[in-house]
C-alpha positions in Angstrom: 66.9 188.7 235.0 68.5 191.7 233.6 70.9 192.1 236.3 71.2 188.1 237.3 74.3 187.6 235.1 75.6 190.9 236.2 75.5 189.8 239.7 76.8 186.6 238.7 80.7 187.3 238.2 80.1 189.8 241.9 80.6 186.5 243.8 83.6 185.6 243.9 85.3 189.3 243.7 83.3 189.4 246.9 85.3 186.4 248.5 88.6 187.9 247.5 88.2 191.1 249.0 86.8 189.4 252.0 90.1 187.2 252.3 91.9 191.0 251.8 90.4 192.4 254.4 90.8 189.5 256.8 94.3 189.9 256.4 94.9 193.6 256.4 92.7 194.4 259.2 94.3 196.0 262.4 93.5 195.7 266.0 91.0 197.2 268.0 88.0 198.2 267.2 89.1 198.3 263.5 89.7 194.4 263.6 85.8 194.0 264.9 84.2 196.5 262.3 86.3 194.5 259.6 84.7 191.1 261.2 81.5 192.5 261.1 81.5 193.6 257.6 82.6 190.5 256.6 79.8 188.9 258.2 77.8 190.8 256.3 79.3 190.8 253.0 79.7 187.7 253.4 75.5 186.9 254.2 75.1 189.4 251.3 77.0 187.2 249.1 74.8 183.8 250.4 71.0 186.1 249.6 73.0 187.1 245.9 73.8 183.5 245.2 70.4 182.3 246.4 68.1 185.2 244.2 71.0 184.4 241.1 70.0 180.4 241.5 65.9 181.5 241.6 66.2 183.4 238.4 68.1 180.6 236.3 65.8 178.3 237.7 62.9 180.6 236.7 64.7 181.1 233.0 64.9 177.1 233.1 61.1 176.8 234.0 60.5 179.1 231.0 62.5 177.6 228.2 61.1 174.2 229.5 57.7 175.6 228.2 56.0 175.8 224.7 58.9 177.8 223.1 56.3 178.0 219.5 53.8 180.5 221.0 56.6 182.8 221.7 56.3 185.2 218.3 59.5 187.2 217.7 58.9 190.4 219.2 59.0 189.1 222.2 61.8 186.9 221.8 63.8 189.8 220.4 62.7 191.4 223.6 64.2 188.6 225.5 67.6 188.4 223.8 67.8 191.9 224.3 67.7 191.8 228.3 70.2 188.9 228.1 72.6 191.1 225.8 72.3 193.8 228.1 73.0 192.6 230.9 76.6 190.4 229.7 77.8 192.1 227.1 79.6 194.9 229.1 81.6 192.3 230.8 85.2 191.9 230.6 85.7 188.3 231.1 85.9 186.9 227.5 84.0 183.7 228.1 80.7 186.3 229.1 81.6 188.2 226.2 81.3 184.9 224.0 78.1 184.3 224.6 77.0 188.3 224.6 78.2 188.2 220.6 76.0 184.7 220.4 73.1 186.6 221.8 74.1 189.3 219.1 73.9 186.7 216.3 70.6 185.0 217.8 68.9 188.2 217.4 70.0 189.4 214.2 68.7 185.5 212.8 65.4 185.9 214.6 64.7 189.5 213.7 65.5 188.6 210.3 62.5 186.5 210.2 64.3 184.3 207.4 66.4 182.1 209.5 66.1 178.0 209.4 65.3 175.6 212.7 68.6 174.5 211.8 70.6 178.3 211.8 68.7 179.3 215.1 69.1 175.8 216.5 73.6 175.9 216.0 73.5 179.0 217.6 71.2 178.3 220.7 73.5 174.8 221.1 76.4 177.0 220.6 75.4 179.2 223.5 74.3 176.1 225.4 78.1 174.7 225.3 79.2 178.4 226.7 77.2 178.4 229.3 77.5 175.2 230.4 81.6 175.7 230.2 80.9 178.9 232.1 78.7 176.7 234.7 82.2 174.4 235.1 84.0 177.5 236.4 81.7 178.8 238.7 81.2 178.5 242.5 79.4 175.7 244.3 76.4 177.7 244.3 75.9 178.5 240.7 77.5 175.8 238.9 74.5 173.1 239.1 72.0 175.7 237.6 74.5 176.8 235.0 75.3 174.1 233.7 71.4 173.1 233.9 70.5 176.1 232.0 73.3 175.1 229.4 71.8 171.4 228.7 68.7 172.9 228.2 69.6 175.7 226.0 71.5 172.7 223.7 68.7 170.6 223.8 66.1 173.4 222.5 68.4 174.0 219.5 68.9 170.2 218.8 64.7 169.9 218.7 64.7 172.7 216.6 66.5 171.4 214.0 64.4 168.3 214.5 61.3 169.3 214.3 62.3 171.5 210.8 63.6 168.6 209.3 59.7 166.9 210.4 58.2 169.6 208.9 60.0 169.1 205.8 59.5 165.3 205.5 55.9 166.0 206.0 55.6 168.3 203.2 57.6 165.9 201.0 55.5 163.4 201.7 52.1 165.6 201.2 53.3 166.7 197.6 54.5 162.6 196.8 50.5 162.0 197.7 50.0 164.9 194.5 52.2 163.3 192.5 50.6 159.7 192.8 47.2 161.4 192.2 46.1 162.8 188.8 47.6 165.7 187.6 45.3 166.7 185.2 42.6 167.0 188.6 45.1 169.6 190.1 44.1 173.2 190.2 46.6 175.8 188.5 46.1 178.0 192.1 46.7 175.3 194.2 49.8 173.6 192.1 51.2 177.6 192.4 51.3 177.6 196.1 52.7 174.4 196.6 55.4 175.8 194.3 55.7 178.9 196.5 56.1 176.9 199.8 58.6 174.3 198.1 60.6 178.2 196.9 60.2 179.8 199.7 62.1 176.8 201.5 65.0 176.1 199.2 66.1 179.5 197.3 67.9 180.2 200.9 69.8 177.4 200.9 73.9 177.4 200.1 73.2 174.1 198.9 73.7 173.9 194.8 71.6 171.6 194.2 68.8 172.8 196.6 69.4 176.5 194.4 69.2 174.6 191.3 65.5 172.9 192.5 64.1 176.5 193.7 64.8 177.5 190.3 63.5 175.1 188.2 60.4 175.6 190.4 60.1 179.0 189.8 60.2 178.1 186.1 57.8 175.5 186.4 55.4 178.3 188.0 56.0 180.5 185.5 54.8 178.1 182.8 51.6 177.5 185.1 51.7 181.4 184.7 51.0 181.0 180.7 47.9 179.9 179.3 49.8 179.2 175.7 52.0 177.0 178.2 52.0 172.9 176.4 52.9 169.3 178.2 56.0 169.4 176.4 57.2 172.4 178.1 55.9 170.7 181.5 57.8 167.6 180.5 61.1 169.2 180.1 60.8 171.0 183.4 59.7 168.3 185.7 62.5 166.2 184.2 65.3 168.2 184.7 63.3 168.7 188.3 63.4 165.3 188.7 67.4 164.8 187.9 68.0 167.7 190.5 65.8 165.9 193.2 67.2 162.3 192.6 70.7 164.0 193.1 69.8 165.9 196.3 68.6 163.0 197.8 71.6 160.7 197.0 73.5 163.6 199.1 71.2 164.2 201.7 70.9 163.1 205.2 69.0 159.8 206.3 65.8 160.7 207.1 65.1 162.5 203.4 67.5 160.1 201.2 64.5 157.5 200.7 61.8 160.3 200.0 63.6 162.5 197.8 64.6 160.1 195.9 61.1 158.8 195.7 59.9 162.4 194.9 62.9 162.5 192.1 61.1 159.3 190.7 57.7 160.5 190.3 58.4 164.2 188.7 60.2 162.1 186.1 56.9 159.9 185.6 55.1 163.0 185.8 57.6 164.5 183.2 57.3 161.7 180.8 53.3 161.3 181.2 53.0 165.1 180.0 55.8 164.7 177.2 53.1 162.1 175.8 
């Protein structure tokens, strides 16, 4: 695969210099020996088109498997034989997707990137590749634009299966909230707080940033034994204004339980202020 997209964009040169050669041979025997290496340029051409259309069917295979037991070493690994191999080229739309492979590494490497950062740019890559798949021969631009679809979908299901992930965890800590508080283990009611942090101090969302800090001042009161339920109370309210308004903005699916979750940190609130 590391030469594939390499030998790609060697296709149709091949054709051109083909048609050049048809028309400046001479006569003779110089006319055959042109013929003849056309023939065989030509058959060349036909085996680089058919090995090209293996490996994207191979990479297709692959990215059609479980993608989550792939750790980031090796997907760093894989970007890498990608970048290598297209980002030499001259033709800018090859060089488009080389800097996207750039940027795909650089948010997997970091290890902080969202579903939903890795998923725009593996879409984004899908589009250029399918576009890329639109200008190609007969040969390569089924399996192109195949490869394309497929990389846009994978980034779509990313960003899908984050915002799951999400939900789910909104939904586990609603279940903690409805239970009693009193029951809930300092240790335990810390990590939840370091998942829920870990999650929203990235965000360039305001309102998200204002949440992740008024978590981590609700830990830090869990922090101090001296810490009373009125201090509780005034956190978890102003946690519950930030929530409510979060999920007035948010998208569909987390609009009804945000705003649910906003509704019971203010019960909680007020039950502690008591």
């Amino acid at each position: 695969m590391r030469e594939s997209f390499q030998k790609l964009y060697k296709v149709l040169p091949v054709h051109s210099e083909l048609r050049n050669l048809q028309m400046t041979s001479q006569q003779g025997s110089k006319n055959k020996q042109s013929e003849t290496a056309s023939k065989k340029e030509g058959t060349t051409a036909t085996k680089t088109n058919e090995n090209n259309n293996l490996e994207l069917d191979s990479l297709f295979e692959a990215l059609e498997g479980d993608l989550t037991s792939l750790d980031n070493e090796a997907a760093v690994s894989l970007i890498d034989q990608w970048y290598s191999s297209l980002h030499k080229a001259k033709e800018p739309e090859i060089k488009e997707i080389a800097n996207s492979l750039k940027n795909l590494k650089q948010l997997v490497k970091s290890g902080k990137a969202t579903g939903h950062e890795i998923g725009e740019v593996l879409i984004e890559i899908g589009e250029q590749t399918s576009d890329l798949g639109s200008e190609a021969d007969k040969e390569l631009k089924t399996p192109l634009q195949r490869l394309g679809k497929q990389l846009s979908k994978i980034g779509v299901s990313l960003g899908k299966q984050e915002d799951r992930e999400q939900i789910e965890q909104i939904d586990s800590l609603l279940e903690t909230l409805e239970g009693d508080l009193t029951e809930i283990e300092p240790e335990a009611a810390q990590g939840a707080i370091d998942t829920w942090y870990t999650l929203l101090h990235k965000s360039e969302n305001e309102n998200l940033q204002e949440i992740a800090n008024g978590l981590k001042e609700l830990k830090q009161l869990l922090k101090r034994k001296t810490a009373k339920g009125a201090d509780f109370a005034q956190v978890l309210t102003k946690l519950s204004e930030q929530t409510e308004q979060a999920g007035a903005e948010a998208a569909r699916g987390f609009k009804g339980p945000l705003k649910k979750l906003g509704k019971l940190l203010s019960k909680a609130g007020q039950s502690l202020a008591e």
